mmCIF file of C-alpha atoms in Angstrom:
data_model
loop_
_atom_site.group_PDB
_atom_site.id
_atom_site.type_symbol
_atom_site.label_atom_id
_atom_site.label_comp_id
_atom_site.label_asym_id
_atom_site.label_seq_id
_atom_site.Cartn_x
_atom_site.Cartn_y
_atom_site.Cartn_z
ATOM 1 C CA MET A 1 147.297 42.470 44.202
ATOM 2 C CA MET A 2 146.135 43.945 48.151
ATOM 3 C CA GLN A 3 145.176 40.652 48.883
ATOM 4 C CA SER A 4 148.735 39.076 48.006
ATOM 5 C CA TRP A 5 150.143 41.621 50.193
ATOM 6 C CA TRP A 6 148.566 39.634 53.451
ATOM 7 C CA PRO A 7 150.809 36.589 53.317
ATOM 8 C CA LEU A 8 153.887 38.835 52.867
ATOM 9 C CA LEU A 9 152.845 41.273 55.708
ATOM 10 C CA LEU A 10 151.915 38.253 58.383
ATOM 11 C CA THR A 11 155.075 35.914 57.418
ATOM 12 C CA LEU A 12 156.957 39.070 58.250
ATOM 13 C CA VAL A 13 155.478 39.727 61.243
ATOM 14 C CA ILE A 14 156.243 36.396 62.641
ATOM 15 C CA GLN A 15 159.250 35.789 61.157
ATOM 16 C CA ALA A 16 160.409 39.163 62.962
ATOM 17 C CA MET A 17 159.071 37.677 66.437
ATOM 18 C CA VAL A 18 160.597 34.711 66.305
ATOM 19 C CA ALA A 19 164.272 36.224 65.341
ATOM 20 C CA MET A 20 163.866 38.271 68.244
ATOM 21 C CA ALA A 21 163.255 35.323 70.227
ATOM 22 C CA LEU A 22 166.212 33.281 69.084
ATOM 23 C CA LEU A 23 168.761 36.162 69.466
ATOM 24 C CA THR A 24 167.047 37.797 73.146
ATOM 25 C CA LEU A 25 169.427 35.189 75.072
ATOM 26 C CA PRO A 26 172.566 36.080 72.725
ATOM 27 C CA VAL A 27 172.682 40.143 73.112
ATOM 28 C CA VAL A 28 172.385 39.677 76.914
ATOM 29 C CA ALA A 29 175.126 37.339 77.122
ATOM 30 C CA PRO A 30 177.256 38.904 79.296
ATOM 31 C CA VAL A 31 175.057 39.487 81.874
ATOM 32 C CA VAL A 32 173.945 35.947 81.882
ATOM 33 C CA ALA A 33 177.304 34.444 82.049
ATOM 34 C CA GLN A 34 178.169 36.678 84.904
ATOM 35 C CA THR A 35 175.309 35.360 86.708
ATOM 36 C CA LEU A 36 176.256 31.746 86.145
ATOM 37 C CA GLN A 37 179.455 32.270 86.538
ATOM 38 C CA VAL A 38 180.451 30.738 83.245
ATOM 39 C CA SER A 39 182.194 32.280 80.051
ATOM 40 C CA PRO A 40 180.229 34.549 77.718
ATOM 41 C CA ALA A 41 181.810 32.281 74.895
ATOM 42 C CA LEU A 42 179.454 29.642 75.504
ATOM 43 C CA VAL A 43 177.015 31.688 74.221
ATOM 44 C CA GLY A 44 178.042 29.745 70.848
ATOM 45 C CA LEU A 45 177.053 26.470 72.557
ATOM 46 C CA TYR A 46 172.903 28.060 72.854
ATOM 47 C CA VAL A 47 173.250 28.467 69.243
ATOM 48 C CA SER A 48 174.181 25.442 68.122
ATOM 49 C CA VAL A 49 171.306 23.838 70.479
ATOM 50 C CA THR A 50 168.706 26.192 69.276
ATOM 51 C CA TYR A 51 169.911 25.510 65.566
ATOM 52 C CA ALA A 52 169.991 22.007 65.959
ATOM 53 C CA GLY A 53 166.640 21.771 67.342
ATOM 54 C CA ALA A 54 165.654 23.932 64.111
ATOM 55 C CA MET A 55 167.350 21.779 61.838
ATOM 56 C CA VAL A 56 164.624 18.784 62.574
ATOM 57 C CA ALA A 57 162.111 21.014 62.661
ATOM 58 C CA THR A 58 162.744 22.459 59.040
ATOM 59 C CA LEU A 59 162.718 18.801 57.566
ATOM 60 C CA MET A 60 159.526 18.326 58.701
ATOM 61 C CA GLY A 61 158.245 21.604 57.401
ATOM 62 C CA GLY A 62 157.461 20.920 54.357
ATOM 63 C CA ALA A 63 154.984 17.453 56.288
ATOM 64 C CA THR A 64 153.883 19.516 58.539
ATOM 65 C CA VAL A 65 152.582 22.385 56.345
ATOM 66 C CA ALA A 66 150.531 20.480 54.241
ATOM 67 C CA ARG A 67 148.471 18.335 56.529
ATOM 68 C CA LEU A 68 148.180 21.559 59.503
ATOM 69 C CA GLY A 69 148.424 24.955 57.626
ATOM 70 C CA ALA A 70 151.191 27.701 56.948
ATOM 71 C CA ILE A 71 149.373 29.610 59.496
ATOM 72 C CA ARG A 72 149.162 26.759 61.899
ATOM 73 C CA VAL A 73 152.352 25.705 61.958
ATOM 74 C CA SER A 74 154.175 29.365 62.657
ATOM 75 C CA GLN A 75 151.569 29.337 65.287
ATOM 76 C CA TRP A 76 152.909 26.708 67.068
ATOM 77 C CA GLY A 77 156.379 27.717 66.533
ATOM 78 C CA LEU A 78 155.456 30.909 68.579
ATOM 79 C CA VAL A 79 154.231 29.145 71.307
ATOM 80 C CA LEU A 80 157.261 26.942 71.240
ATOM 81 C CA CYS A 81 159.860 30.042 71.248
ATOM 82 C CA ALA A 82 157.946 31.453 74.234
ATOM 83 C CA VAL A 83 157.645 28.379 76.400
ATOM 84 C CA GLY A 84 161.742 28.117 75.442
ATOM 85 C CA LEU A 85 162.202 31.587 76.525
ATOM 86 C CA ALA A 86 160.037 31.052 79.642
ATOM 87 C CA LEU A 87 163.157 28.581 80.355
ATOM 88 C CA CYS A 88 165.796 30.094 79.518
ATOM 89 C CA ALA A 89 165.079 32.840 82.025
ATOM 90 C CA VAL A 90 165.812 30.473 84.576
ATOM 91 C CA PRO A 91 169.307 30.807 85.804
ATOM 92 C CA TRP A 92 169.564 26.927 85.749
ATOM 93 C CA LEU A 93 171.994 25.522 82.793
ATOM 94 C CA PRO A 94 169.686 21.965 82.311
ATOM 95 C CA ALA A 95 166.628 24.344 82.077
ATOM 96 C CA MET A 96 168.623 26.870 79.574
ATOM 97 C CA VAL A 97 169.588 24.061 77.497
ATOM 98 C CA LEU A 98 165.741 22.833 77.290
ATOM 99 C CA GLY A 99 164.725 26.452 76.339
ATOM 100 C CA ALA A 100 167.455 26.485 73.513
ATOM 101 C CA VAL A 101 165.918 23.098 72.129
ATOM 102 C CA LEU A 102 162.389 24.777 72.439
ATOM 103 C CA ILE A 103 163.533 27.931 70.304
ATOM 104 C CA GLY A 104 165.088 25.808 67.794
ATOM 105 C CA LEU A 105 161.970 23.507 67.285
ATOM 106 C CA GLY A 106 159.561 27.060 67.259
ATOM 107 C CA TYR A 107 161.984 28.675 65.024
ATOM 108 C CA GLY A 108 163.105 25.682 62.348
ATOM 109 C CA PRO A 109 159.276 25.487 60.629
ATOM 110 C CA ILE A 110 159.209 28.998 60.018
ATOM 111 C CA THR A 111 160.541 29.400 56.957
ATOM 112 C CA PRO A 112 159.058 26.534 54.723
ATOM 113 C CA ALA A 113 156.041 27.703 55.896
ATOM 114 C CA SER A 114 155.920 31.005 54.551
ATOM 115 C CA SER A 115 157.577 29.874 51.459
ATOM 116 C CA HIS A 116 155.066 27.842 51.177
ATOM 117 C CA LEU A 117 152.437 30.863 51.725
ATOM 118 C CA LEU A 118 154.436 33.101 49.451
ATOM 119 C CA ALA A 119 155.603 30.367 46.829
ATOM 120 C CA ARG A 120 151.398 30.060 45.481
ATOM 121 C CA THR A 121 151.009 33.764 46.454
ATOM 122 C CA THR A 122 153.860 35.729 44.586
ATOM 123 C CA PRO A 123 154.216 36.382 40.555
ATOM 124 C CA LYS A 124 157.635 34.645 39.781
ATOM 125 C CA ALA A 125 158.895 37.937 38.680
ATOM 126 C CA GLN A 126 158.572 39.505 41.920
ATOM 127 C CA MET A 127 159.945 36.418 43.898
ATOM 128 C CA SER A 128 163.095 37.591 45.140
ATOM 129 C CA LEU A 129 161.844 40.857 45.966
ATOM 130 C CA VAL A 130 158.861 39.816 48.050
ATOM 131 C CA PHE A 131 160.768 36.941 49.329
ATOM 132 C CA SER A 132 163.737 39.537 50.454
ATOM 133 C CA ILE A 133 160.968 41.680 52.084
ATOM 134 C CA LYS A 134 160.026 38.907 53.886
ATOM 135 C CA GLN A 135 163.412 37.679 55.001
ATOM 136 C CA THR A 136 163.898 41.496 56.529
ATOM 137 C CA GLY A 137 161.750 39.734 59.552
ATOM 138 C CA VAL A 138 165.101 38.500 60.626
ATOM 139 C CA PRO A 139 167.664 41.323 61.341
ATOM 140 C CA LEU A 140 164.183 43.352 61.987
ATOM 141 C CA GLY A 141 163.914 40.672 64.920
ATOM 142 C CA SER A 142 167.809 40.801 66.113
ATOM 143 C CA MET A 143 167.854 44.457 65.678
ATOM 144 C CA LEU A 144 164.768 44.706 67.926
ATOM 145 C CA ALA A 145 166.283 42.613 70.411
ATOM 146 C CA GLY A 146 169.550 44.288 70.048
ATOM 147 C CA ALA A 147 167.777 48.033 70.339
ATOM 148 C CA ILE A 148 165.127 46.286 73.616
ATOM 149 C CA VAL A 149 166.457 43.817 75.882
ATOM 150 C CA PRO A 150 170.184 45.025 76.559
ATOM 151 C CA PRO A 151 168.572 48.266 78.035
ATOM 152 C CA LEU A 152 165.479 46.394 79.379
ATOM 153 C CA ALA A 153 167.837 43.969 80.833
ATOM 154 C CA LEU A 154 169.475 46.726 82.828
ATOM 155 C CA LEU A 155 166.562 48.553 83.654
ATOM 156 C CA ILE A 156 164.252 45.469 84.900
ATOM 157 C CA ASP A 157 166.665 42.208 84.814
ATOM 158 C CA TRP A 158 167.718 39.697 82.193
ATOM 159 C CA GLN A 159 165.223 36.959 83.135
ATOM 160 C CA LEU A 160 162.120 39.270 83.049
ATOM 161 C CA SER A 161 163.185 40.883 79.799
ATOM 162 C CA MET A 162 162.966 37.438 78.236
ATOM 163 C CA LEU A 163 159.556 37.052 79.694
ATOM 164 C CA VAL A 164 158.553 39.969 78.274
ATOM 165 C CA VAL A 165 160.265 38.687 74.308
ATOM 166 C CA ALA A 166 158.040 35.364 75.309
ATOM 167 C CA ALA A 167 154.608 37.139 75.737
ATOM 168 C CA LEU A 168 154.877 39.247 72.003
ATOM 169 C CA CYS A 169 155.474 35.737 70.411
ATOM 170 C CA LEU A 170 152.223 34.695 72.203
ATOM 171 C CA VAL A 171 150.286 37.808 71.129
ATOM 172 C CA CYS A 172 151.456 37.437 67.502
ATOM 173 C CA ALA A 173 150.160 33.796 67.795
ATOM 174 C CA GLY A 174 146.924 34.923 68.824
ATOM 175 C CA ILE A 175 146.691 37.477 66.412
ATOM 176 C CA SER A 176 147.678 35.658 62.967
ATOM 177 C CA GLN A 177 144.308 33.421 64.150
ATOM 178 C CA SER A 178 141.884 35.618 62.549
ATOM 179 C CA LEU A 179 143.668 35.263 59.419
ATOM 180 C CA ARG A 180 144.027 31.636 59.666
ATOM 181 C CA ALA A 181 140.883 30.120 57.655
ATOM 182 C CA ASP A 182 141.852 31.681 54.532
ATOM 183 C CA LEU A 183 145.691 31.688 54.550
ATOM 184 C CA ASP A 184 145.321 27.158 55.586
ATOM 185 C CA SER A 185 142.733 26.728 52.925
ATOM 186 C CA ASP A 186 144.700 24.909 51.409
ATOM 187 C CA ARG A 187 145.685 22.107 54.208
ATOM 188 C CA GLN A 188 144.939 18.621 53.782
ATOM 189 C CA ALA A 189 144.213 17.637 57.118
ATOM 190 C CA HIS A 190 143.819 13.620 55.742
ATOM 191 C CA LEU A 191 147.336 13.770 55.161
ATOM 192 C CA ARG A 192 149.885 11.536 57.712
ATOM 193 C CA ILE A 193 153.099 12.707 58.887
ATOM 194 C CA ARG A 194 156.040 10.089 58.452
ATOM 195 C CA TRP A 195 159.292 9.569 60.178
ATOM 196 C CA GLY A 196 160.407 9.702 56.495
ATOM 197 C CA SER A 197 159.588 13.131 55.924
ATOM 198 C CA LEU A 198 162.829 14.124 57.484
ATOM 199 C CA ILE A 199 164.867 12.259 54.554
ATOM 200 C CA ASP A 200 162.727 12.946 51.744
ATOM 201 C CA PRO A 201 163.715 16.621 51.474
ATOM 202 C CA ILE A 202 167.133 15.872 51.575
ATOM 203 C CA ARG A 203 167.073 13.681 49.234
ATOM 204 C CA MET A 204 165.010 16.368 47.151
ATOM 205 C CA VAL A 205 168.053 18.783 47.278
ATOM 206 C CA LEU A 206 170.695 16.016 46.501
ATOM 207 C CA ALA A 207 168.799 15.008 43.252
ATOM 208 C CA HIS A 208 168.815 18.584 41.987
ATOM 209 C CA ARG A 209 172.120 20.259 41.391
ATOM 210 C CA ALA A 210 170.558 23.739 41.589
ATOM 211 C CA LEU A 211 169.516 22.926 44.855
ATOM 212 C CA LEU A 212 172.326 21.213 45.759
ATOM 213 C CA THR A 213 174.438 24.322 44.768
ATOM 214 C CA MET A 214 172.119 26.783 46.974
ATOM 215 C CA ALA A 215 172.311 24.068 49.960
ATOM 216 C CA SER A 216 176.128 24.066 50.100
ATOM 217 C CA CYS A 217 176.564 28.318 49.732
ATOM 218 C CA SER A 218 173.902 28.563 52.701
ATOM 219 C CA PHE A 219 175.894 26.345 54.527
ATOM 220 C CA MET A 220 178.923 28.466 54.894
ATOM 221 C CA PHE A 221 176.859 31.543 54.313
ATOM 222 C CA SER A 222 174.823 31.000 57.557
ATOM 223 C CA MET A 223 178.450 30.332 59.400
ATOM 224 C CA VAL A 224 179.143 33.402 59.062
ATOM 225 C CA GLN A 225 176.168 35.778 59.377
ATOM 226 C CA LEU A 226 175.330 33.554 62.921
ATOM 227 C CA SER A 227 179.035 33.522 64.093
ATOM 228 C CA LEU A 228 178.645 37.421 63.318
ATOM 229 C CA THR A 229 174.981 38.264 64.879
ATOM 230 C CA THR A 230 175.971 35.891 67.711
ATOM 231 C CA TYR A 231 179.482 37.416 68.690
ATOM 232 C CA LEU A 232 179.380 40.297 67.873
ATOM 233 C CA VAL A 233 178.238 42.229 71.448
ATOM 234 C CA THR A 234 180.640 40.193 73.087
ATOM 235 C CA PHE A 235 183.726 41.349 70.763
ATOM 236 C CA LEU A 236 182.807 44.757 71.151
ATOM 237 C CA HIS A 237 182.303 44.691 75.011
ATOM 238 C CA ASP A 238 185.517 42.313 75.905
ATOM 239 C CA ASP A 239 187.768 43.556 72.517
ATOM 240 C CA LEU A 240 186.706 47.070 71.934
ATOM 241 C CA SER A 241 185.715 47.911 75.351
ATOM 242 C CA TYR A 242 182.231 49.006 74.286
ATOM 243 C CA GLY A 243 179.593 49.379 76.708
ATOM 244 C CA LEU A 244 176.946 46.374 76.708
ATOM 245 C CA VAL A 245 174.156 48.931 75.720
ATOM 246 C CA ALA A 246 176.186 50.688 73.262
ATOM 247 C CA ALA A 247 177.018 47.009 71.893
ATOM 248 C CA GLY A 248 173.629 46.306 71.143
ATOM 249 C CA LEU A 249 172.945 49.309 69.148
ATOM 250 C CA ALA A 250 175.664 48.788 67.089
ATOM 251 C CA LEU A 251 174.386 44.960 66.488
ATOM 252 C CA SER A 252 170.978 47.022 66.106
ATOM 253 C CA VAL A 253 172.596 48.993 63.158
ATOM 254 C CA THR A 254 174.181 45.343 61.771
ATOM 255 C CA GLN A 255 170.947 44.466 61.301
ATOM 256 C CA LEU A 256 169.498 47.529 59.533
ATOM 257 C CA GLY A 257 172.175 47.096 57.082
ATOM 258 C CA GLY A 258 170.733 43.691 56.215
ATOM 259 C CA ILE A 259 167.381 44.951 56.381
ATOM 260 C CA GLY A 260 168.431 47.755 53.624
ATOM 261 C CA GLY A 261 170.560 45.320 52.056
ATOM 262 C CA ARG A 262 168.056 42.035 51.515
ATOM 263 C CA VAL A 263 165.292 44.353 50.005
ATOM 264 C CA ALA A 264 167.920 45.890 47.612
ATOM 265 C CA TRP A 265 169.354 42.576 46.389
ATOM 266 C CA GLY A 266 166.361 41.361 46.474
ATOM 267 C CA TYR A 267 165.389 44.203 43.639
ATOM 268 C CA VAL A 268 168.743 43.644 41.754
ATOM 269 C CA ALA A 269 168.415 40.374 41.626
ATOM 270 C CA ASP A 270 165.285 40.283 39.781
ATOM 271 C CA ARG A 271 166.149 42.918 37.761
ATOM 272 C CA TRP A 272 169.652 42.392 35.890
ATOM 273 C CA LEU A 273 172.141 40.148 37.842
ATOM 274 C CA GLY A 274 170.082 36.848 38.682
ATOM 275 C CA ALA A 275 170.452 35.105 41.936
ATOM 276 C CA ARG A 276 173.882 33.400 41.532
ATOM 277 C CA ARG A 277 176.027 36.060 40.651
ATOM 278 C CA MET A 278 174.314 38.415 42.912
ATOM 279 C CA LEU A 279 175.083 35.549 46.113
ATOM 280 C CA LEU A 280 179.099 35.710 44.141
ATOM 281 C CA LEU A 281 178.902 39.569 44.539
ATOM 282 C CA LEU A 282 177.244 39.652 48.447
ATOM 283 C CA ALA A 283 179.999 36.537 49.137
ATOM 284 C CA SER A 284 182.606 38.638 48.267
ATOM 285 C CA MET A 285 181.178 41.875 50.205
ATOM 286 C CA MET A 286 181.531 39.364 53.194
ATOM 287 C CA ALA A 287 184.934 38.135 52.791
ATOM 288 C CA VAL A 288 186.481 41.818 53.104
ATOM 289 C CA CYS A 289 184.032 43.060 55.426
ATOM 290 C CA ALA A 290 185.468 40.052 57.620
ATOM 291 C CA LEU A 291 188.834 41.272 57.112
ATOM 292 C CA GLY A 292 188.370 44.666 58.311
ATOM 293 C CA SER A 293 186.443 43.375 60.914
ATOM 294 C CA ALA A 294 189.416 41.350 62.623
ATOM 295 C CA PHE A 295 192.068 44.715 62.074
ATOM 296 C CA LEU A 296 189.208 46.817 64.249
ATOM 297 C CA THR A 297 191.167 48.016 67.877
ATOM 298 C CA THR A 298 189.953 50.245 70.484
ATOM 299 C CA ASP A 299 191.597 53.381 68.475
ATOM 300 C CA THR A 300 189.572 52.826 65.565
ATOM 301 C CA PRO A 301 186.818 55.644 64.716
ATOM 302 C CA HIS A 302 183.505 55.258 65.503
ATOM 303 C CA ALA A 303 182.050 55.841 62.449
ATOM 304 C CA LEU A 304 184.324 53.447 60.669
ATOM 305 C CA VAL A 305 183.227 50.539 62.510
ATOM 306 C CA ILE A 306 180.187 51.484 61.715
ATOM 307 C CA ALA A 307 180.632 51.377 58.309
ATOM 308 C CA ILE A 308 181.695 47.985 58.414
ATOM 309 C CA LEU A 309 179.177 46.556 60.282
ATOM 310 C CA VAL A 310 176.769 48.043 57.870
ATOM 311 C CA GLY A 311 178.531 46.775 55.084
ATOM 312 C CA PHE A 312 179.012 43.641 57.066
ATOM 313 C CA GLY A 313 175.146 43.343 57.669
ATOM 314 C CA ALA A 314 174.635 43.881 54.306
ATOM 315 C CA SER A 315 176.261 41.124 52.969
ATOM 316 C CA ALA A 316 176.065 38.322 55.951
ATOM 317 C CA ILE A 317 172.368 39.408 56.956
ATOM 318 C CA GLY A 318 171.396 40.328 53.186
ATOM 319 C CA TRP A 319 171.862 36.875 51.301
ATOM 320 C CA ASN A 320 169.097 35.058 52.743
ATOM 321 C CA GLY A 321 166.054 36.333 50.386
ATOM 322 C CA VAL A 322 167.501 36.393 47.078
ATOM 323 C CA TYR A 323 168.561 32.444 48.170
ATOM 324 C CA LEU A 324 164.984 31.498 49.261
ATOM 325 C CA ALA A 325 163.816 32.885 46.508
ATOM 326 C CA GLU A 326 165.984 30.580 44.250
ATOM 327 C CA VAL A 327 165.186 27.849 45.752
ATOM 328 C CA ALA A 328 161.746 28.531 45.474
ATOM 329 C CA ARG A 329 161.897 28.698 41.766
ATOM 330 C CA ARG A 330 163.971 26.068 41.146
ATOM 331 C CA ALA A 331 161.420 23.419 43.253
ATOM 332 C CA PRO A 332 159.198 21.391 41.293
ATOM 333 C CA PRO A 333 156.139 22.443 41.173
ATOM 334 C CA GLY A 334 154.249 22.373 44.938
ATOM 335 C CA MET A 335 156.857 21.534 46.905
ATOM 336 C CA ALA A 336 158.549 24.675 47.704
ATOM 337 C CA SER A 337 158.340 24.386 51.220
ATOM 338 C CA MET A 338 160.158 20.632 51.178
ATOM 339 C CA ALA A 339 163.137 22.196 49.034
ATOM 340 C CA THR A 340 163.121 25.053 51.486
ATOM 341 C CA GLY A 341 163.125 22.618 54.371
ATOM 342 C CA GLY A 342 165.851 20.570 52.424
ATOM 343 C CA THR A 343 168.029 23.376 52.071
ATOM 344 C CA LEU A 344 167.401 25.352 55.503
ATOM 345 C CA ALA A 345 169.098 21.890 56.857
ATOM 346 C CA PHE A 346 172.475 22.517 55.597
ATOM 347 C CA THR A 347 171.706 26.313 56.486
ATOM 348 C CA PHE A 348 170.822 25.250 59.714
ATOM 349 C CA LEU A 349 174.296 22.958 59.885
ATOM 350 C CA GLY A 350 176.400 25.971 59.335
ATOM 351 C CA VAL A 351 174.575 27.686 62.080
ATOM 352 C CA VAL A 352 175.251 24.715 64.472
ATOM 353 C CA MET A 353 178.680 24.495 63.536
ATOM 354 C CA GLY A 354 179.736 28.255 62.956
ATOM 355 C CA PRO A 355 179.268 29.701 66.300
ATOM 356 C CA PRO A 356 181.461 27.157 68.276
ATOM 357 C CA MET A 357 184.481 26.827 65.272
ATOM 358 C CA PHE A 358 184.154 31.284 65.854
ATOM 359 C CA GLY A 359 184.289 31.030 69.458
ATOM 360 C CA ALA A 360 186.749 27.559 69.504
ATOM 361 C CA LEU A 361 188.787 29.615 67.169
ATOM 362 C CA SER A 362 188.712 32.816 69.268
ATOM 363 C CA GLY A 363 190.089 30.904 72.235
ATOM 364 C CA LEU A 364 192.920 29.147 70.623
ATOM 365 C CA PHE A 365 194.137 32.677 70.011
ATOM 366 C CA GLY A 366 192.733 34.443 73.077
ATOM 367 C CA THR A 367 191.471 37.113 71.023
ATOM 368 C CA TYR A 368 187.949 37.097 68.545
ATOM 369 C CA ARG A 369 189.878 38.702 66.008
ATOM 370 C CA ALA A 370 190.713 35.109 64.709
ATOM 371 C CA GLY A 371 187.056 33.897 64.351
ATOM 372 C CA PHE A 372 186.859 36.921 62.128
ATOM 373 C CA VAL A 373 189.735 35.416 59.703
ATOM 374 C CA GLY A 374 187.764 32.064 59.738
ATOM 375 C CA LEU A 375 185.024 33.884 58.622
ATOM 376 C CA MET A 376 186.883 35.860 55.722
ATOM 377 C CA VAL A 377 188.324 32.090 54.668
ATOM 378 C CA MET A 378 184.790 30.851 54.841
ATOM 379 C CA ALA A 379 183.112 33.803 52.613
ATOM 380 C CA SER A 380 185.808 33.132 50.176
ATOM 381 C CA VAL A 381 185.014 29.231 49.902
ATOM 382 C CA SER A 382 181.191 29.957 49.644
ATOM 383 C CA GLY A 383 182.649 32.498 46.696
ATOM 384 C CA THR A 384 184.197 29.922 44.643
ATOM 385 C CA VAL A 385 181.806 27.493 45.049
ATOM 386 C CA LEU A 386 179.402 30.057 43.465
ATOM 387 C CA TYR A 387 181.939 31.058 40.847
ATOM 388 C CA TRP A 388 181.955 27.719 39.553
ATOM 389 C CA SER A 389 178.795 26.653 39.551
ATOM 390 C CA GLN A 390 178.325 29.108 36.864
ATOM 391 C CA ARG A 391 180.903 27.744 34.348
ATOM 392 C CA PRO A 392 179.625 26.079 31.312
ATOM 393 C CA HIS A 393 180.354 22.149 32.071
#
């Protein structure tokens, strides 16, 4: 049993590092925007570019994992994130765009790789819990970004803070090499990677109704999740007059809610509710918290703001583990990484579309509160899809 926890621990750390890399720029967006003399709302485009790269990379995840092994693919992902961060540290928009693409290409294959490892090392009765624990790496990395990067940016500067995170990614890639021989023992070096590999995961999702339901809901959930994590610091700073460090810490608290939520929801889904009913409950919780966020003002007590954000984080950030475990459970035998890659393409499409839509709504109405109302609508639609998918046909 002890041996089976090593893949979980390693994939958790790798997931945390790439999540931290992806959110390093958004958590210092007001400072970066001031340096470049652009609107902080453009951070939504940065997130879209990274996830467009991630969407392509995740579709290749199944094929590359089969040939190179999950650990080697994860190492390449960490290296790409490090190079991307170094480019984002250059205060020139074309360099930042290229950096965002590389961070996305590094981020994309990490989850299919980890799903491949965990699907073959985890008992089926524990899959929701184990996948949820692994997925706490995303809010954990985001929490580290929110807590560490803004103070570091003020202490040294925002460019050096990005290079520090890049160095951590390279250290993580180096450390994981010691476990590569054992964990990549099932790789098939003779396999060829075809361009058709980009289409195969999508075909699998479209051919399986359960996978398609999970994919469509993850599309909407990811719009909510990434809009929240991308714009929260800027919303608190611009609309509620929070200082940059205070807003970064509020993001960390939100991510902490996501960490607790992911573990709790995985346990509850395994023991009592099942994946779909659990996700329906989370969709309802997201809608309520999004609406509550839209009514926050500078006079709202700090404790109430934090309470709403913890609930928002627990639901909007806490759903992924239950979703990924259900995908792995419903995938054809031995095809967990391909099914994960196919459904994640829909997830990342939601991320590509979500933050710009949030930014556009906020710009149209002159307040980020309009964006939160949009998130409430999206969460309600996803809950409706989950409700109807459970009804007998």
